[in-house]
mmCIF file of C-alpha atoms in Angstrom:
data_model
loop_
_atom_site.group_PDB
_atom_site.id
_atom_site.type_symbol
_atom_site.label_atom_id
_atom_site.label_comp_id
_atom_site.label_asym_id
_atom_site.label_seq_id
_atom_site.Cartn_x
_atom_site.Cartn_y
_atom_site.Cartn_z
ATOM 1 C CA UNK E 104 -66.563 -177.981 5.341
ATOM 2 C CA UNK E 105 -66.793 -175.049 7.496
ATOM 3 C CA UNK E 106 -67.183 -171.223 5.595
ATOM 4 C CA UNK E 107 -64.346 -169.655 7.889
ATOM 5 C CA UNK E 108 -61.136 -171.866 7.569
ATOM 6 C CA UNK E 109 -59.263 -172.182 10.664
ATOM 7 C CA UNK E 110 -56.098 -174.408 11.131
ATOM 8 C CA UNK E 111 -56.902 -177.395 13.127
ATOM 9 C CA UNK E 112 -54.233 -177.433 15.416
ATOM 10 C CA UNK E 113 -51.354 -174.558 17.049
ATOM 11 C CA UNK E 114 -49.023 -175.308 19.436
ATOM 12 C CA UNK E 115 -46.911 -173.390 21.993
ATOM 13 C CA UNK E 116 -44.940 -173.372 25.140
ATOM 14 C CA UNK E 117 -45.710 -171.870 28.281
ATOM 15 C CA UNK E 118 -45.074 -168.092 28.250
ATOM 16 C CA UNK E 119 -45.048 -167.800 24.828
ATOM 17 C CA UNK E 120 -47.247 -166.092 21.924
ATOM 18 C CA UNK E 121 -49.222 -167.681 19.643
ATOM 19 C CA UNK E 122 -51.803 -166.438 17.226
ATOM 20 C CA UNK E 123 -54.875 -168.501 15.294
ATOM 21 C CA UNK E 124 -56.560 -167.250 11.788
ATOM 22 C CA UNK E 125 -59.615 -167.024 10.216
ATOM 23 C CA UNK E 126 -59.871 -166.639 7.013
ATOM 24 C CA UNK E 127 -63.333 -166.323 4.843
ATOM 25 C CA UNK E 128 -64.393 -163.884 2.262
ATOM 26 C CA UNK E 129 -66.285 -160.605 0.966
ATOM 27 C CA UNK E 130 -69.447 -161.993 2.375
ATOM 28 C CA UNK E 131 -68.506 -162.980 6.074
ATOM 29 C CA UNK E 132 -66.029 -161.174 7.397
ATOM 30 C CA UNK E 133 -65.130 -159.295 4.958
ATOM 31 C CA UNK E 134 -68.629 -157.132 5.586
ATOM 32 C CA UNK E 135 -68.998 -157.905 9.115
ATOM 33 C CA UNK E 136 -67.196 -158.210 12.358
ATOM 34 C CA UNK E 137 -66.343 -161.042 13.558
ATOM 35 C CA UNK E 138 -65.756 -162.818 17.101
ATOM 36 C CA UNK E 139 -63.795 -165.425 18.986
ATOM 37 C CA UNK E 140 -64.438 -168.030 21.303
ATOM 38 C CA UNK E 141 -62.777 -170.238 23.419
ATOM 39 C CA UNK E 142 -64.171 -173.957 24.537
ATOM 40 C CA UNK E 143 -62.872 -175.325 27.683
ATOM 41 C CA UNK E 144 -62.982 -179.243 27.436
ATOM 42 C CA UNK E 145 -66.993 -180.034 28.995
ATOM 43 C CA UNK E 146 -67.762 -176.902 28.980
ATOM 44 C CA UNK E 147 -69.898 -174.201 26.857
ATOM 45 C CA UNK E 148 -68.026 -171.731 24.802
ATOM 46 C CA UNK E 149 -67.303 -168.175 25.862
ATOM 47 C CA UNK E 150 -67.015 -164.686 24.067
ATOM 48 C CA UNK E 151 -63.102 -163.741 24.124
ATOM 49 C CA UNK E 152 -63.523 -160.945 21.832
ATOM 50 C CA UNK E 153 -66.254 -159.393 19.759
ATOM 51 C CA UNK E 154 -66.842 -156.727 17.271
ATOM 52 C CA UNK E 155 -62.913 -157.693 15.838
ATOM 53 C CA UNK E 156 -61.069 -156.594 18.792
ATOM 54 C CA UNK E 157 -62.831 -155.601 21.803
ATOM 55 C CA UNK E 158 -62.525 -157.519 24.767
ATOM 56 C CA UNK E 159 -65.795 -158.606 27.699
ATOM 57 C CA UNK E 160 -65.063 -157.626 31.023
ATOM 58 C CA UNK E 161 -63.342 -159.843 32.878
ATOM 59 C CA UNK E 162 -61.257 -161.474 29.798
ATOM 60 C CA UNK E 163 -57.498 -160.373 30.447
ATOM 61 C CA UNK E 164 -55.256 -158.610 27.742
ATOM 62 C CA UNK E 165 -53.077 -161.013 27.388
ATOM 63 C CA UNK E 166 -56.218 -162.225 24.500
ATOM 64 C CA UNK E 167 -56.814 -159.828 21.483
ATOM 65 C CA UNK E 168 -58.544 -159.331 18.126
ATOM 66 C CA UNK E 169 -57.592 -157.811 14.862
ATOM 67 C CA UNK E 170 -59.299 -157.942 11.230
ATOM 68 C CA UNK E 171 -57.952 -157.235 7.577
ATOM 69 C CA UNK E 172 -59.981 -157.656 4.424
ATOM 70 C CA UNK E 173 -61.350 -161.216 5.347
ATOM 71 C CA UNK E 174 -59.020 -162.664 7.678
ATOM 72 C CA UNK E 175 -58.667 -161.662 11.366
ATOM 73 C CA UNK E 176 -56.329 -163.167 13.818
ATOM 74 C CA UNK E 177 -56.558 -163.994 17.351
ATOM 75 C CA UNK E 178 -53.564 -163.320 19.470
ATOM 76 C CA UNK E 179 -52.464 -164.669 22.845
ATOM 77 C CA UNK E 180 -49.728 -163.954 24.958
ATOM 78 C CA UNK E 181 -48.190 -165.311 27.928
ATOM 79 C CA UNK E 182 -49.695 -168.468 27.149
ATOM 80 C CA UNK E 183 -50.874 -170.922 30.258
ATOM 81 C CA UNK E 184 -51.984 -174.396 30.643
ATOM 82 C CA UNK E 185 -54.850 -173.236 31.174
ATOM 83 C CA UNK E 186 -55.560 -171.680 27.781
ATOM 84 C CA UNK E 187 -55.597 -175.227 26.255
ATOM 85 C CA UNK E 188 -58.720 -175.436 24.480
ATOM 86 C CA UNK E 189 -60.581 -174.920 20.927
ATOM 87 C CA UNK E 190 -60.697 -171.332 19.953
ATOM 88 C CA UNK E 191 -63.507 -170.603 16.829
ATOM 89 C CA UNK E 192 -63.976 -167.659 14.815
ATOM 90 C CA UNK E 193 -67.464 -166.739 14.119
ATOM 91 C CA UNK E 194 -69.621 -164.239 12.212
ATOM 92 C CA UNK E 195 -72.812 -163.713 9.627
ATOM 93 C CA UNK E 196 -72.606 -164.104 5.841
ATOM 94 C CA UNK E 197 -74.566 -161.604 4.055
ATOM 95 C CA UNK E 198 -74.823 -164.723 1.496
ATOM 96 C CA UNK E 199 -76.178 -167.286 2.876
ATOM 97 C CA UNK E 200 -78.416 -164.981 5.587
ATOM 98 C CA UNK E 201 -76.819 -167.136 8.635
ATOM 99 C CA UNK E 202 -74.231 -167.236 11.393
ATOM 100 C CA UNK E 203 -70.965 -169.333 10.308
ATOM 101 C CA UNK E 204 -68.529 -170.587 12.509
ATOM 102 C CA UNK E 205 -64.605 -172.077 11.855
ATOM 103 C CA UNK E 206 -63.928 -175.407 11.825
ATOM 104 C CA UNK E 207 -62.054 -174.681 15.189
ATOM 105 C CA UNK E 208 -58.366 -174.410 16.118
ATOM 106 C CA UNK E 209 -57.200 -176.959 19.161
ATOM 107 C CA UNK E 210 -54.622 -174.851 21.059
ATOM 108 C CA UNK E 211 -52.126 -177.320 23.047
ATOM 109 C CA UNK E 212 -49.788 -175.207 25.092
ATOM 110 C CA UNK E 213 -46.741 -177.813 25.456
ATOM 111 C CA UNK M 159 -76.341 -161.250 34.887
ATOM 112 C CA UNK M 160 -78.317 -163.230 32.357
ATOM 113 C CA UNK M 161 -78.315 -166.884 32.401
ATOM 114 C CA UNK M 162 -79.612 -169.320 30.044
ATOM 115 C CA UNK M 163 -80.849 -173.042 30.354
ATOM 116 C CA UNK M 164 -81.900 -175.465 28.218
ATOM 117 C CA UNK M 165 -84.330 -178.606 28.521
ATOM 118 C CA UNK M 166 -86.015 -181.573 26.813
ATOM 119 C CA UNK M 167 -85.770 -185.171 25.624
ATOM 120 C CA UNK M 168 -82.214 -186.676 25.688
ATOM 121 C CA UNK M 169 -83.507 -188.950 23.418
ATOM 122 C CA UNK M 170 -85.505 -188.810 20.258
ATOM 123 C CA UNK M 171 -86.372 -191.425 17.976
ATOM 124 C CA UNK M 172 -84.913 -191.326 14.212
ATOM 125 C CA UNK M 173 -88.298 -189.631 11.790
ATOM 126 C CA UNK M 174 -89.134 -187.805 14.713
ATOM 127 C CA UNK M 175 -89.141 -184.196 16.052
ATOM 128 C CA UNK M 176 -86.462 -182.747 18.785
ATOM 129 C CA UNK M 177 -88.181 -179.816 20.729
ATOM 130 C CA UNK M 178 -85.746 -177.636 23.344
ATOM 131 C CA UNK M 179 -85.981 -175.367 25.193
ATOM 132 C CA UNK M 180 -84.244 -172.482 26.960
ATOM 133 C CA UNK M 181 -85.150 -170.387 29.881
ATOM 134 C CA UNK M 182 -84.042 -167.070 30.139
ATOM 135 C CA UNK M 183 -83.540 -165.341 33.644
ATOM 136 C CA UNK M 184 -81.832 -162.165 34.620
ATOM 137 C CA UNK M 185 -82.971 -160.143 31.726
ATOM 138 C CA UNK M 186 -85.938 -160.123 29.182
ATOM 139 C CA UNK M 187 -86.326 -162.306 26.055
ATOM 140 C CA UNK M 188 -87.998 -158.695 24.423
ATOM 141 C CA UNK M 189 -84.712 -156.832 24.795
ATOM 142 C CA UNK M 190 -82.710 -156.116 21.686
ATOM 143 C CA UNK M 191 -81.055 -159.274 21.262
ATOM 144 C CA UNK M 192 -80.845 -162.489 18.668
ATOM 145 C CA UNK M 193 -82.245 -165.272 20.709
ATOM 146 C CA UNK M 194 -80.205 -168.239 19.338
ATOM 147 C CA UNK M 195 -79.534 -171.852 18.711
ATOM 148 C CA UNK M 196 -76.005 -173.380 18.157
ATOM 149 C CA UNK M 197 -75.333 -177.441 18.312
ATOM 150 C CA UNK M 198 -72.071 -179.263 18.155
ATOM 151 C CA UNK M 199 -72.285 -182.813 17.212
ATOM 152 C CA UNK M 200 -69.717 -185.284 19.418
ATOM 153 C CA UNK M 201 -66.502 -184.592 18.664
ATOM 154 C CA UNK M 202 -66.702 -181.577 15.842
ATOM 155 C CA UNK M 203 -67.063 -178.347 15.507
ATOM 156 C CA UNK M 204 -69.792 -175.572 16.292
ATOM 157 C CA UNK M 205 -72.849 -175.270 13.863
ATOM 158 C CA UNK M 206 -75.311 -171.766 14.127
ATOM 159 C CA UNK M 207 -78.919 -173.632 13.684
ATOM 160 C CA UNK M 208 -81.083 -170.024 13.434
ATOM 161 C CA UNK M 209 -82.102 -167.309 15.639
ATOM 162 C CA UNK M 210 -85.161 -165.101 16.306
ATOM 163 C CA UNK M 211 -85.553 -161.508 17.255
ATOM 164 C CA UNK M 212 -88.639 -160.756 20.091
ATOM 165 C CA UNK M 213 -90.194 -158.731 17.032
ATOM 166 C CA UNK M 214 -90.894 -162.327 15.234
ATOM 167 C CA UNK M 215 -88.125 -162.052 12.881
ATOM 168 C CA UNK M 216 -86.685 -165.310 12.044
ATOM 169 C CA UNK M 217 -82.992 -166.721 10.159
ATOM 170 C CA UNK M 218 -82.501 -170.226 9.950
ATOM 171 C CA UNK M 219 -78.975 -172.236 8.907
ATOM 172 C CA UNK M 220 -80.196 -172.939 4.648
ATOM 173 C CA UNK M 221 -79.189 -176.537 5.367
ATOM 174 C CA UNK M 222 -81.690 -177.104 8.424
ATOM 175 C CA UNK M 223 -84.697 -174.466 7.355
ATOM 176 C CA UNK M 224 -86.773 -176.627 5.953
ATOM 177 C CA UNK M 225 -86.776 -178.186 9.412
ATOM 178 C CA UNK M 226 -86.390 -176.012 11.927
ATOM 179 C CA UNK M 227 -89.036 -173.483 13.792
ATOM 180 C CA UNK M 228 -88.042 -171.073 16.514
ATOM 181 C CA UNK M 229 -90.419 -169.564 18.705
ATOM 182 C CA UNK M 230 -90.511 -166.943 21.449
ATOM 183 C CA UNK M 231 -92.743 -166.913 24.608
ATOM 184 C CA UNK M 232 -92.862 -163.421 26.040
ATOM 185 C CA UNK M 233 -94.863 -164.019 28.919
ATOM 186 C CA UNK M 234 -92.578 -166.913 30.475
ATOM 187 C CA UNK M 235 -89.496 -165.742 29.265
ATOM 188 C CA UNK M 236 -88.611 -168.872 27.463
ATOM 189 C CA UNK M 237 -87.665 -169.157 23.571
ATOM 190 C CA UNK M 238 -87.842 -173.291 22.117
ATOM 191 C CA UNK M 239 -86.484 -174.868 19.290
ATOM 192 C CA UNK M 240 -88.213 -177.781 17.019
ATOM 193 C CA UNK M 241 -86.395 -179.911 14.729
ATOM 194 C CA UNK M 242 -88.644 -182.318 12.766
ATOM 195 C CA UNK M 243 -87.555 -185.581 10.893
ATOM 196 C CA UNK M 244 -84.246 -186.518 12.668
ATOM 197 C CA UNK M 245 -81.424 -188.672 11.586
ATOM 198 C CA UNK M 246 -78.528 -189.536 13.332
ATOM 199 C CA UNK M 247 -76.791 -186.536 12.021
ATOM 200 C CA UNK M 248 -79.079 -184.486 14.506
ATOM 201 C CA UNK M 249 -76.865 -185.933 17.016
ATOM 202 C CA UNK M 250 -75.309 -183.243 19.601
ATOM 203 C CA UNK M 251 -75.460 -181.213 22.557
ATOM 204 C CA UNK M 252 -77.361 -177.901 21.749
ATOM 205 C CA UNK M 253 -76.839 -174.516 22.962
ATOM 206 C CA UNK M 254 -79.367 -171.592 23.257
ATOM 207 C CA UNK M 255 -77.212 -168.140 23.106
ATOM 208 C CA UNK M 256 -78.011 -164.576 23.577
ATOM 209 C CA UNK M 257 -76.254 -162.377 20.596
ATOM 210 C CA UNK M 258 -75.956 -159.080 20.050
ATOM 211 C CA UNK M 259 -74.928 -158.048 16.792
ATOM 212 C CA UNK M 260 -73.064 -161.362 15.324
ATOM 213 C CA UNK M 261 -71.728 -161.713 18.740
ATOM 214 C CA UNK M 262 -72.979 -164.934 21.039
ATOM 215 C CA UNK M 263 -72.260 -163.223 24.776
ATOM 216 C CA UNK M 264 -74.347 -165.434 26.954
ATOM 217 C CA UNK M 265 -74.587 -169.427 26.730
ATOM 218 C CA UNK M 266 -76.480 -172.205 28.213
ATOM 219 C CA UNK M 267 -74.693 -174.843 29.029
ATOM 220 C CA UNK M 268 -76.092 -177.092 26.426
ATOM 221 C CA UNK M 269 -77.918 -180.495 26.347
ATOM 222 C CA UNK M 270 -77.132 -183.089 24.867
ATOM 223 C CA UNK M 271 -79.438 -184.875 22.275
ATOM 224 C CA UNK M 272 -78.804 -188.192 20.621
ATOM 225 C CA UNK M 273 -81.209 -189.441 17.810
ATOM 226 C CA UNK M 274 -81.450 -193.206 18.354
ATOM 227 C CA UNK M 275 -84.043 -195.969 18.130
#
């Protein structure tokens, strides 16, 4: 049982908008930011956005961030085949002293 | 741009100790960053394992810190993770990861280690 709770599965079409939460408590996110990243199938995950809402270079608009209390939400638009993969929230808990992740959110853009 | 790698044993025997680790190039390992350790198990979700600062400071995941030592080498650039008595539930591919703040920016592209006899 992961501490941030992320729904296993959202689904959208191409060109369409689709946001993912995260929800923990006063001790994750509600004290600290928190980021998002996305797994390609094979592959390592990468930093879409950090410190709540800011974006690395190179990672397009079309992905962004927001935070309230102890949820946040990530938001994409203009959705792509190519944005098919797990997405995870992830910050510290002041409780436990440690990084927690979500459970992880499979994205299937139909 | 800083790139990670990580290295060691594929396979380790159940009782016994997994040792990693991960090379650092294009920046140093003293910079102000969380030198980190992150597994995923087949099939499931991300786990944070623990993470040291080039200072010596250490934070480890409660359920693994009776098990789990993360060191630093300065002078090679390298930082290592050891994971003693493993079961089959130490079973996944393991990523070292820069972080800055509770961000992970920069990933290796992990290794994957099954426990098996």
């Amino acid at each position: 049982q992961s501490v941030l709770t992320q729904p296993p599965s959202v689904s959208a079409a191409p060109g369409q908008k689709v946001t993912i939460s995260c929800s923990g408590s006063s001790s994750n996110i509600g004290s600290n930011s928190v980021s998002w990243y996305q797994q390609l199938p094979g592959t390592a995950p990468k930093v879409l956005i950090y410190e709540n809402n800011n974006r690395p270079s190179g990672i397009p608009d079309r992905f962004s961030g927001s935070k309230s209390g102890s949820s946040a939400t990530l938001g994409i638009t203009e959705l792509q085949t190519g944005d098919e993969a797990d997405y995870y929230c992830g910050t510290w808990d002041n409780s436990l002293s440690a990084g927690v992740f979500g459970g992880g959110t499979k994205l299937t853009v139909l | 741009q800083v790139q990670l790698q990580e290295s060691g044993p594929g396979l380790v025997k159940p009782s016994g100790t997994l040792s990693l680790t991960c090379a650092v190039s294009g920046g140093s390992i003293s910079s102000n960053y969380w030198w980190s350790w992150v597994r995923q198990p087949p099939g499931k979700g991300l786990e944070w394992v623990g993470q040291m600062y080039h200072t010596g400071i250490t934070n480890f995941n409660p359920s693994l810190k009776s098990r789990v030592t993360i060191s630093i080498d300065t002078s090679t650039n390298h930082f290592s993770l050891r994971l003693t008595s493993v079961t089959a539930a130490d079973t996944a591919v393991y990523y070292c990861a820069r972080a800055y703040g509770y961000s992970f920016q920069h990933w290796g592209q992990g290794t994957l280690v099954t426990v098996s006899s």
